[in-house]
Amino acid sequence: MAGLEKNYFARGNTAAGLYTLYDSVLKGLDTVFVINGRTGSGTSELLNELAEAWRQTDWTKHYIHDALDQERLEGIILEEARIGIIDGNAWSADPVLEGTEIRILDARQTQREELLEEAEIGTKQQELEIGTLYQNAYDTFLITLRIHDEWEKFYIDHLDRETANRITSEFADHYLIPVRSKKASITRRFLGAATWQGAVDYVPNLTADLRTRIFVKGRPGSGKSTMFKKLAKEAEARGIDTEIYHCGFDPNSLDMLIFPELSLAIFDSTAPHEHFPVREGDSILDVYELAIQPGTDEAYADEIAGIRARYTSSMKKSIGFLTEAKRIRDEVWEAYDAATDQAALKALAVDIIRQVEALTNTSTLANE
């Protein structure tokens, strides 16, 4: 039977700039293959080839998506095999992980050298334009976040902190029961990202196999992220493994916690990642109803409507910069794609599969 498939992001286009959690995502793996070199869409195609080759294996596959374009992959992790395959352009120029073997693969071998040189020279100006567009997006995301801060203040000022703390403590005491005494493992990821198409999230996929899912409803500033931070700290103190999912817009904020040993998730289920209970084990925790002074929405309806409109407009402007960056990047990648030897790309994929087979004593390509 094919293993589980998990989808998420390791990087985000955020109000704090391009923010990466790769060091946490890859921590604890035995081997990481790093694909270095400019290949246009080639690395994503290679990763798709690998994903398809391992589709029916019983490993849990982690698919790490490109924060600009979620349709493209920039990494795969084979959980039980403790192996990762990562686009070196997405991680770092000099990757280091304590206790992990790093195997560097040169993707230039898949390129026709003379065409590669033409692509590198011909796309210099476009690369500069892409960099400027990203910076414009990040600057506008920061402006958008400051507008969001204005929105939050209405609810922060009317938050019953004693009730909010009680909700957090009661949740911890009811749900965070250690399975056994040990040191907790903490992993940080992004459940969603601000892509060229707007906000995208993988909450349904990441929580699909969990027994209990708590959908937290509320308003900006109603204490959701603060509650998650306190619960994450409490879980670590109790030795409970925790997957911490940061907000793809503001990485200093948390959007979801998953406790795999407890088959439990608690997550911010408001826009732009709004979801609703659909099965047994799902429930809603509405912190607005429980901890915000009644009538707050009504008392400040006009002011909040104005802020919401400014926030939406600013966010749309930010996404517009990413859309243009994606358009130009596609043009750049077309130039590199033209330099790619598809047979060599497939040969590199086969080489990675063979190395993984040797590491895991498996035979994905046994019949080839």
XYZ file of C-alpha atoms in Angstrom:
368
model
C 0.000 0.000 0.000
C 1.300 3.458 -0.922
C 2.402 5.591 2.015
C 0.991 8.915 3.104
C 1.731 12.082 1.127
C 2.235 15.363 2.970
C 2.342 18.736 1.252
C 3.744 21.953 2.691
C 6.207 24.803 2.169
C 9.669 25.319 3.649
C 9.941 28.939 2.498
C 7.586 31.868 2.342
C 7.200 35.233 0.633
C 6.387 37.179 3.785
C 6.266 40.586 5.419
C 9.730 39.725 6.768
C 11.049 39.016 3.260
C 11.917 35.601 1.870
C 11.761 33.470 5.022
C 13.149 29.945 5.175
C 12.585 27.075 7.604
C 14.664 24.565 5.637
C 17.156 23.909 8.424
C 14.298 22.729 10.636
C 12.500 20.846 7.848
C 15.657 18.857 6.988
C 16.938 18.386 10.539
C 17.366 14.766 11.611
C 17.664 13.251 8.128
C 20.467 10.781 7.501
C 21.117 11.847 3.903
C 20.210 14.926 1.872
C 20.786 15.122 -1.870
C 21.295 18.727 -2.979
C 20.715 19.471 -6.666
C 22.916 22.415 -7.597
C 22.940 24.403 -10.819
C 20.617 26.509 -12.952
C 18.181 24.298 -14.833
C 15.078 26.457 -15.285
C 12.137 24.188 -14.576
C 14.453 21.168 -14.839
C 14.907 20.622 -11.104
C 11.155 20.684 -10.543
C 10.716 18.219 -13.432
C 13.391 15.981 -11.916
C 11.636 16.059 -8.542
C 8.334 15.210 -10.230
C 10.057 12.258 -11.890
C 11.329 11.062 -8.511
C 7.925 11.580 -6.883
C 6.308 9.425 -9.548
C 8.948 6.701 -9.168
C 8.311 6.520 -5.405
C 4.533 7.049 -5.579
C 3.611 3.448 -4.736
C 6.256 2.875 -2.065
C 5.124 2.595 1.539
C 7.293 5.528 2.621
C 5.587 8.688 3.834
C 6.446 11.231 1.159
C 6.820 14.921 1.983
C 6.358 17.191 -1.027
C 7.887 20.617 -0.448
C 6.325 23.177 -2.769
C 7.716 26.319 -4.373
C 6.419 29.348 -2.443
C 5.937 31.372 -5.638
C 4.228 28.622 -7.634
C 2.730 25.760 -5.609
C 2.450 23.609 -8.742
C 6.227 23.156 -8.677
C 8.275 21.140 -6.189
C 11.547 22.235 -4.646
C 12.058 19.209 -2.405
C 11.019 15.684 -1.400
C 11.538 13.895 1.910
C 11.192 10.134 2.313
C 10.270 10.099 5.984
C 10.964 6.528 7.085
C 14.096 6.344 4.919
C 15.308 9.623 6.505
C 16.339 10.928 3.089
C 15.744 14.315 1.455
C 16.226 15.588 -2.101
C 16.358 19.389 -2.314
C 16.794 22.080 -4.940
C 20.050 23.754 -3.910
C 18.766 27.112 -5.180
C 15.968 26.876 -2.628
C 18.091 25.890 0.359
C 21.537 27.507 0.564
C 24.834 27.804 -1.265
C 26.746 26.013 1.502
C 24.330 23.542 3.130
C 25.294 22.136 6.519
C 23.256 19.875 8.802
C 24.735 18.327 11.894
C 24.829 14.532 11.638
C 23.535 14.490 8.047
C 25.443 13.305 4.983
C 25.124 15.932 2.241
C 25.467 14.609 -1.323
C 25.917 17.398 -3.859
C 24.661 16.693 -7.388
C 25.725 18.948 -10.263
C 22.752 19.677 -12.489
C 24.984 21.457 -15.019
C 25.678 18.000 -16.433
C 22.108 18.076 -17.781
C 22.734 21.324 -19.694
C 24.245 21.900 -23.119
C 27.153 24.143 -22.173
C 26.988 26.600 -25.074
C 23.218 27.073 -24.681
C 23.598 27.408 -20.914
C 26.071 30.255 -21.364
C 23.631 31.975 -23.733
C 20.838 31.632 -21.174
C 22.985 33.026 -18.365
C 23.995 36.062 -20.428
C 20.579 36.641 -21.991
C 18.585 36.653 -18.770
C 20.702 38.932 -16.571
C 18.356 41.908 -16.902
C 15.291 39.763 -16.245
C 16.921 38.347 -13.112
C 17.386 41.901 -11.822
C 13.736 42.686 -12.582
C 12.632 39.598 -10.655
C 14.701 40.670 -7.643
C 13.120 44.115 -7.695
C 9.612 42.662 -7.948
C 10.225 40.356 -4.991
C 11.476 43.285 -2.905
C 8.435 45.355 -3.887
C 6.210 42.461 -2.823
C 7.964 42.133 0.549
C 7.799 45.891 1.180
C 4.087 45.910 0.379
C 3.477 42.825 2.531
C 5.012 44.772 5.432
C 2.646 47.691 4.778
C -0.212 45.165 4.646
C 0.893 43.693 7.982
C 0.832 47.135 9.602
C -2.756 47.560 8.358
C -3.505 44.140 9.864
C -2.059 45.396 13.163
C -4.650 48.204 13.102
C -7.374 45.606 12.559
C -6.108 43.478 15.430
C -6.107 46.346 17.922
C -9.900 46.504 18.116
C -9.960 42.924 19.392
C -6.780 43.016 21.472
C -8.250 45.921 23.411
C -11.403 43.896 24.124
C -9.758 40.525 24.837
C -10.435 38.909 28.214
C -6.900 37.664 28.853
C -7.855 35.670 31.905
C -10.389 33.715 29.859
C -7.892 33.287 26.999
C -5.293 31.886 29.401
C -7.878 29.550 30.907
C -8.847 28.219 27.455
C -5.171 27.492 26.732
C -4.591 25.767 30.088
C -7.727 23.662 29.786
C -6.767 22.574 26.276
C -3.273 21.595 27.421
C -4.546 19.615 30.394
C -7.222 17.858 28.339
C -5.246 17.032 25.211
C -1.492 17.281 25.843
C -1.023 14.031 27.701
C 2.514 12.646 27.142
C 2.692 9.218 25.517
C 6.014 8.485 27.205
C 8.809 10.345 28.951
C 11.309 11.687 26.411
C 12.765 14.821 24.834
C 10.344 16.416 22.383
C 11.125 16.686 18.683
C 10.176 20.073 17.196
C 9.815 20.735 13.459
C 8.899 24.061 11.887
C 7.187 24.408 8.504
C 4.722 26.569 6.571
C 1.222 25.153 5.969
C 0.587 27.773 3.304
C 2.196 30.504 1.237
C 1.488 33.770 -0.553
C 1.891 32.554 -4.133
C 1.423 34.325 -7.453
C -2.196 33.088 -7.323
C -2.762 34.356 -3.790
C -2.924 32.418 -0.532
C -2.617 28.625 -0.805
C -2.728 26.170 2.096
C -2.447 22.428 2.677
C -4.352 22.156 5.962
C -6.778 19.418 4.738
C -3.896 17.280 3.466
C -1.698 17.734 6.544
C -4.511 16.857 8.948
C -6.332 14.190 6.907
C -5.018 11.187 8.853
C -5.429 12.713 12.327
C -8.100 11.536 14.750
C -8.818 14.939 16.329
C -8.880 18.329 14.596
C -9.662 21.576 16.420
C -10.764 24.402 14.093
C -10.012 27.677 15.872
C -12.277 30.532 14.832
C -11.938 34.178 15.826
C -10.843 37.574 14.615
C -7.437 39.186 14.045
C -6.063 39.903 17.504
C -8.269 37.446 19.369
C -5.268 35.527 20.703
C -5.063 32.520 18.372
C -1.328 32.725 17.641
C -0.498 33.503 21.269
C -2.430 30.404 22.332
C -0.528 28.276 19.788
C 2.821 29.595 21.039
C 1.924 28.747 24.632
C 0.683 25.292 23.662
C 3.833 24.590 21.636
C 5.974 25.551 24.628
C 3.877 23.415 26.969
C 4.002 20.433 24.614
C 7.794 20.673 24.428
C 8.009 20.816 28.231
C 5.870 17.665 28.401
C 8.051 15.811 25.858
C 5.408 15.785 23.101
C 6.654 15.898 19.509
C 5.246 18.946 17.730
C 5.020 20.140 14.144
C 4.818 23.934 14.291
C 3.375 25.667 11.233
C 4.188 29.340 10.823
C 2.009 31.912 9.109
C 2.998 32.334 5.457
C 2.306 36.067 5.688
C 3.812 36.859 9.104
C 6.371 34.186 10.092
C 6.412 35.471 13.672
C 2.838 34.219 13.992
C 1.742 30.574 14.235
C -1.162 29.057 12.309
C -1.190 25.376 13.302
C 0.219 22.777 15.668
C 0.207 19.064 14.922
C 0.989 16.508 17.633
C 1.577 13.275 15.645
C 1.795 10.983 18.700
C -1.596 12.260 19.870
C -3.159 12.225 16.374
C -4.178 15.816 17.080
C -4.132 19.157 15.261
C -5.231 22.605 16.347
C -5.188 25.345 13.731
C -6.315 28.837 12.832
C -9.315 28.171 10.611
C -10.033 31.724 9.495
C -9.370 33.431 6.147
C -7.211 33.004 4.137
C -7.156 29.366 5.277
C -10.753 28.968 6.376
C -12.017 25.404 6.777
C -14.948 23.788 8.552
C -15.584 20.471 10.343
C -16.560 17.662 7.987
C -16.170 14.452 9.974
C -16.160 12.838 13.389
C -13.300 14.137 15.522
C -13.625 17.680 14.151
C -14.714 20.507 16.434
C -14.734 24.305 16.543
C -13.095 26.455 19.219
C -14.408 30.012 18.758
C -12.164 32.343 20.732
C -14.170 35.392 19.650
C -17.293 34.021 21.293
C -15.403 32.894 24.390
C -12.845 35.619 25.045
C -13.783 38.859 23.222
C -16.155 41.391 24.770
C -19.632 40.856 23.264
C -20.657 43.450 20.702
C -17.114 44.331 19.597
C -17.861 43.553 15.945
C -20.952 45.734 15.993
C -19.397 48.621 17.925
C -16.566 49.086 15.443
C -18.194 47.803 12.265
C -17.525 50.915 10.162
C -13.891 51.317 11.253
C -13.178 47.619 10.720
C -14.807 47.656 7.283
C -12.512 50.503 6.231
C -9.420 48.699 7.497
C -10.487 45.466 5.850
C -10.846 47.268 2.518
C -7.355 48.803 2.820
C -5.914 45.433 3.841
C -7.500 43.658 0.872
C -6.276 46.317 -1.553
C -2.719 46.218 -0.188
C -2.611 42.418 -0.230
C -3.837 42.419 -3.844
C -1.030 44.824 -4.747
C 1.542 42.535 -3.074
C 0.285 39.508 -4.964
C 0.423 41.536 -8.177
C 4.187 41.938 -7.753
C 4.533 38.157 -7.256
C 2.405 37.496 -10.333
C 4.715 39.644 -12.446
C 7.790 37.989 -10.888
C 6.379 34.596 -11.804
C 5.690 35.708 -15.384
C 9.276 36.891 -15.885
C 10.705 33.858 -14.097
C 8.823 31.633 -16.521
C 10.526 33.478 -19.383
C 13.927 33.007 -17.750
C 13.241 29.348 -17.159
C 12.253 28.886 -20.796
C 15.753 29.993 -21.760
C 17.305 27.461 -19.397
C 14.844 24.762 -20.463
C 16.066 25.216 -24.038
C 19.570 24.357 -22.818
C 18.431 21.214 -21.002
C 19.230 17.744 -22.301
C 16.097 15.829 -21.291
C 17.852 12.460 -21.560
C 20.568 13.686 -19.189
C 17.896 14.970 -16.790
C 16.225 11.560 -16.707
C 19.623 9.910 -16.216
C 20.231 12.130 -13.173
C 16.855 11.095 -11.746
C 17.753 7.423 -12.242
C 21.121 8.011 -10.551
C 19.390 9.496 -7.486
C 16.944 6.590 -7.364
C 19.831 4.106 -7.549
C 21.633 5.858 -4.694
C 18.458 5.814 -2.596
C 18.023 2.120 -3.382
C 21.557 1.448 -2.130
C 20.939 3.449 1.063
C 17.619 1.748 1.814
C 18.149 -1.724 0.341
C 15.105 -1.280 -1.910
C 14.595 -1.817 -5.635
C 12.352 0.888 -7.108
C 13.844 0.308 -10.553
C 14.223 -3.450 -10.219
C 12.535 -4.158 -13.533
C 14.430 -1.571 -15.563
